[in-house]
Amino acid sequence: MHDAPDPLAPTVFVVDADVSLGAAVAWLLESIGLAVETFESGEAFLAACTPQRPGCVIVDLALPGLGGVELQAALTARGIFLPVIIVTGYAGVTSVVAAFRHGAFDYLEKPCSDQVLLDCVNAALAQDEAARALRRGAAERAARLARLSRREREVLGLVCGGHTSREIAVLLALSPRTVEAHRIRCMQKLAADSLADLVRLGCPPA
């Protein structure tokens, strides 16, 4: 009896109407320890995929029904930002441009070498991991900022603007002691260890 796959483990989703080709790609990827799921249509893949599942997608450009480029657009519309590797038996300029316009991670011609495919998949998985880490960080920052009161957000904004507590006190018609109290609460709510950390957490990323 096999354990159920971990839904949060990085998975390579192979979408190809040619069952034998999909199986061959799956075997190659599994041979280096990657988790793989295969689908014979874009529609079947969409029904099984959720934004929470990490990994990447290898999809044939010329799938019947929902083709590779259309699948990319459908994933984006659902808030699923998995890196998509388009593969095809022929390469036309129009299809290549369309794939990259819709955010394809890479575009490979069949047949490609095993090593080229493996390198591409590993790079796509690394990109997905990095992107998810950035999104988690942004979500955590937003959750912390939401704890601040309106006045604390005003003080924080001025701190990020480089103003001293005395300058902030003048600008907001408060006492310096009150400004310091707001600044301390900002540090506590944002779990900032220093003024530099407070500015990093409070200022929007460039």
GROMACS .gro file of C-alpha atoms in nm:
model
  206
    1MET     CA    1   0.000   0.000   0.000
    2HIS     CA    2   0.145   0.335  -0.108
    3ASP     CA    3   0.125   0.648   0.101
    4ALA     CA    4  -0.098   0.921  -0.039
    5PRO     CA    5   0.107   1.195  -0.212
    6ASP     CA    6   0.175   1.506  -0.007
    7PRO     CA    7  -0.040   1.782  -0.166
    8LEU     CA    8   0.212   2.047  -0.056
    9ALA     CA    9   0.520   1.866  -0.190
   10PRO     CA   10   0.662   2.011  -0.516
   11THR     CA   11   0.509   1.818  -0.803
   12VAL     CA   12   0.579   1.819  -1.175
   13PHE     CA   13   0.247   1.809  -1.360
   14VAL     CA   14   0.284   1.655  -1.706
   15VAL     CA   15  -0.004   1.735  -1.944
   16ASP     CA   16   0.017   1.545  -2.272
   17ALA     CA   17  -0.251   1.368  -2.476
   18ASP     CA   18   0.009   1.111  -2.585
   19VAL     CA   19  -0.002   0.869  -2.291
   20SER     CA   20   0.324   0.697  -2.383
   21LEU     CA   21   0.516   1.024  -2.406
   22GLY     CA   22   0.368   1.144  -2.078
   23ALA     CA   23   0.469   0.819  -1.912
   24ALA     CA   24   0.823   0.846  -2.049
   25VAL     CA   25   0.862   1.199  -1.914
   26ALA     CA   26   0.719   1.090  -1.579
   27TRP     CA   27   0.966   0.799  -1.560
   28LEU     CA   28   1.258   1.032  -1.631
   29LEU     CA   29   1.155   1.280  -1.363
   30GLU     CA   30   1.077   1.012  -1.107
   31SER     CA   31   1.421   0.862  -1.169
   32ILE     CA   32   1.575   1.167  -0.998
   33GLY     CA   33   1.327   1.161  -0.711
   34LEU     CA   34   1.069   1.412  -0.830
   35ALA     CA   35   0.697   1.367  -0.764
   36VAL     CA   36   0.501   1.353  -1.090
   37GLU     CA   37   0.135   1.352  -1.188
   38THR     CA   38   0.025   1.300  -1.548
   39PHE     CA   39  -0.287   1.425  -1.726
   40GLU     CA   40  -0.417   1.363  -2.076
   41SER     CA   41  -0.592   1.700  -2.111
   42GLY     CA   42  -0.572   2.055  -1.989
   43GLU     CA   43  -0.924   2.026  -1.855
   44ALA     CA   44  -0.835   1.727  -1.637
   45PHE     CA   45  -0.533   1.908  -1.499
   46LEU     CA   46  -0.734   2.221  -1.416
   47ALA     CA   47  -0.987   2.010  -1.228
   48ALA     CA   48  -0.711   1.868  -1.005
   49CYS     CA   49  -0.487   2.171  -0.952
   50THR     CA   50  -0.518   2.435  -0.680
   51PRO     CA   51  -0.315   2.750  -0.604
   52GLN     CA   52  -0.173   2.584  -0.292
   53ARG     CA   53   0.004   2.305  -0.481
   54PRO     CA   54   0.369   2.388  -0.554
   55GLY     CA   55   0.566   2.264  -0.853
   56CYS     CA   56   0.565   2.328  -1.226
   57VAL     CA   57   0.377   2.221  -1.539
   58ILE     CA   58   0.504   2.055  -1.856
   59VAL     CA   59   0.236   2.095  -2.119
   60ASP     CA   60   0.213   2.007  -2.486
   61LEU     CA   61   0.136   2.310  -2.700
   62ALA     CA   62  -0.104   2.129  -2.930
   63LEU     CA   63  -0.332   1.955  -2.682
   64PRO     CA   64  -0.680   1.881  -2.811
   65GLY     CA   65  -0.931   2.110  -2.645
   66LEU     CA   66  -0.747   2.338  -2.405
   67GLY     CA   67  -0.401   2.382  -2.560
   68GLY     CA   68  -0.082   2.490  -2.389
   69VAL     CA   69  -0.124   2.866  -2.428
   70GLU     CA   70  -0.493   2.853  -2.335
   71LEU     CA   71  -0.405   2.646  -2.029
   72GLN     CA   72  -0.157   2.912  -1.918
   73ALA     CA   73  -0.429   3.178  -1.939
   74ALA     CA   74  -0.674   2.958  -1.747
   75LEU     CA   75  -0.422   2.897  -1.469
   76THR     CA   76  -0.353   3.269  -1.432
   77ALA     CA   77  -0.727   3.344  -1.421
   78ARG     CA   78  -0.759   3.100  -1.129
   79GLY     CA   79  -0.469   3.252  -0.939
   80ILE     CA   80  -0.241   2.955  -1.009
   81PHE     CA   81   0.107   3.081  -1.090
   82LEU     CA   82   0.297   2.758  -1.149
   83PRO     CA   83   0.589   2.792  -1.393
   84VAL     CA   84   0.474   2.648  -1.727
   85ILE     CA   85   0.714   2.469  -1.962
   86ILE     CA   86   0.568   2.448  -2.311
   87VAL     CA   87   0.680   2.156  -2.529
   88THR     CA   88   0.597   2.103  -2.892
   89GLY     CA   89   0.692   1.897  -3.194
   90TYR     CA   90   0.717   2.211  -3.403
   91ALA     CA   91   0.820   2.566  -3.327
   92GLY     CA   92   0.647   2.856  -3.494
   93VAL     CA   93   0.735   3.215  -3.414
   94THR     CA   94   0.371   3.303  -3.346
   95SER     CA   95   0.320   3.021  -3.098
   96VAL     CA   96   0.650   3.095  -2.922
   97VAL     CA   97   0.560   3.463  -2.883
   98ALA     CA   98   0.212   3.375  -2.757
   99ALA     CA   99   0.354   3.133  -2.500
  100PHE     CA  100   0.595   3.386  -2.355
  101ARG     CA  101   0.337   3.664  -2.366
  102HIS     CA  102   0.122   3.450  -2.139
  103GLY     CA  103   0.413   3.395  -1.901
  104ALA     CA  104   0.566   3.063  -2.008
  105PHE     CA  105   0.875   2.973  -1.808
  106ASP     CA  106   1.040   2.807  -2.109
  107TYR     CA  107   0.966   2.661  -2.451
  108LEU     CA  108   1.121   2.330  -2.558
  109GLU     CA  109   1.107   2.153  -2.891
  110LYS     CA  110   1.046   1.777  -2.911
  111PRO     CA  111   1.259   1.581  -2.897
  112CYS     CA  112   1.486   1.747  -2.642
  113SER     CA  113   1.761   1.579  -2.447
  114ASP     CA  114   1.686   1.435  -2.105
  115GLN     CA  115   1.937   1.669  -1.943
  116VAL     CA  116   1.787   1.981  -2.104
  117LEU     CA  117   1.443   1.882  -1.974
  118LEU     CA  118   1.574   1.800  -1.626
  119ASP     CA  119   1.766   2.128  -1.604
  120CYS     CA  120   1.458   2.320  -1.715
  121VAL     CA  121   1.233   2.145  -1.462
  122ASN     CA  122   1.476   2.201  -1.175
  123ALA     CA  123   1.502   2.571  -1.264
  124ALA     CA  124   1.121   2.599  -1.280
  125LEU     CA  125   1.082   2.431  -0.940
  126ALA     CA  126   1.341   2.668  -0.790
  127GLN     CA  127   1.155   2.966  -0.933
  128ASP     CA  128   0.824   2.845  -0.792
  129GLU     CA  129   0.977   2.795  -0.447
  130ALA     CA  130   1.128   3.147  -0.452
  131ALA     CA  131   0.804   3.306  -0.573
  132ARG     CA  132   0.602   3.131  -0.302
  133ALA     CA  133   0.847   3.249  -0.037
  134LEU     CA  134   0.803   3.608  -0.158
  135ARG     CA  135   0.424   3.576  -0.152
  136ARG     CA  136   0.433   3.428   0.199
  137GLY     CA  137   0.653   3.715   0.316
  138ALA     CA  138   0.421   3.973   0.163
  139ALA     CA  139   0.116   3.810   0.321
  140GLU     CA  140   0.283   3.797   0.664
  141ARG     CA  141   0.384   4.163   0.635
  142ALA     CA  142   0.029   4.264   0.538
  143ALA     CA  143  -0.114   4.069   0.832
  144ARG     CA  144   0.121   4.245   1.074
  145LEU     CA  145   0.046   4.589   0.931
  146ALA     CA  146  -0.326   4.521   0.967
  147ARG     CA  147  -0.277   4.508   1.345
  148LEU     CA  148  -0.176   4.876   1.356
  149SER     CA  149  -0.420   5.150   1.445
  150ARG     CA  150  -0.471   5.445   1.210
  151ARG     CA  151  -0.245   5.666   1.423
  152GLU     CA  152   0.023   5.399   1.444
  153ARG     CA  153   0.019   5.370   1.065
  154GLU     CA  154   0.063   5.747   1.038
  155VAL     CA  155   0.360   5.738   1.274
  156LEU     CA  156   0.510   5.441   1.094
  157GLY     CA  157   0.478   5.613   0.758
  158LEU     CA  158   0.665   5.917   0.890
  159VAL     CA  159   0.931   5.698   1.051
  160CYS     CA  160   0.981   5.530   0.714
  161GLY     CA  161   1.007   5.877   0.562
  162GLY     CA  162   1.312   5.943   0.779
  163HIS     CA  163   1.151   6.178   1.030
  164THR     CA  164   1.264   6.189   1.392
  165SER     CA  165   1.020   6.151   1.680
  166ARG     CA  166   1.034   6.527   1.746
  167GLU     CA  167   0.956   6.604   1.380
  168ILE     CA  168   0.669   6.355   1.384
  169ALA     CA  169   0.535   6.513   1.700
  170VAL     CA  170   0.520   6.850   1.528
  171LEU     CA  171   0.365   6.713   1.212
  172LEU     CA  172   0.092   6.523   1.399
  173ALA     CA  173   0.046   6.774   1.681
  174LEU     CA  174   0.144   6.516   1.942
  175SER     CA  175   0.394   6.513   2.225
  176PRO     CA  176   0.728   6.341   2.157
  177ARG     CA  177   0.648   6.097   2.438
  178THR     CA  178   0.321   5.998   2.266
  179VAL     CA  179   0.504   5.950   1.936
  180GLU     CA  180   0.758   5.727   2.110
  181ALA     CA  181   0.474   5.522   2.262
  182HIS     CA  182   0.320   5.476   1.916
  183ARG     CA  183   0.658   5.380   1.772
  184ILE     CA  184   0.714   5.120   2.044
  185ARG     CA  185   0.371   4.969   1.982
  186CYS     CA  186   0.451   4.956   1.609
  187MET     CA  187   0.768   4.764   1.686
  188GLN     CA  188   0.580   4.524   1.913
  189LYS     CA  189   0.297   4.458   1.667
  190LEU     CA  190   0.534   4.415   1.374
  191ALA     CA  191   0.778   4.206   1.582
  192ALA     CA  192   1.060   4.442   1.485
  193ASP     CA  193   1.386   4.406   1.676
  194SER     CA  194   1.531   4.746   1.584
  195LEU     CA  195   1.450   5.074   1.413
  196ALA     CA  196   1.608   4.943   1.093
  197ASP     CA  197   1.390   4.633   1.115
  198LEU     CA  198   1.083   4.852   1.173
  199VAL     CA  199   1.159   5.055   0.861
  200ARG     CA  200   1.215   4.738   0.658
  201LEU     CA  201   0.881   4.594   0.767
  202GLY     CA  202   0.689   4.920   0.744
  203CYS     CA  203   0.808   5.059   0.413
  204PRO     CA  204   0.655   4.913   0.096
  205PRO     CA  205   0.910   4.716  -0.109
  206ALA     CA  206   1.057   4.901  -0.404
   0.00000   0.00000   0.00000
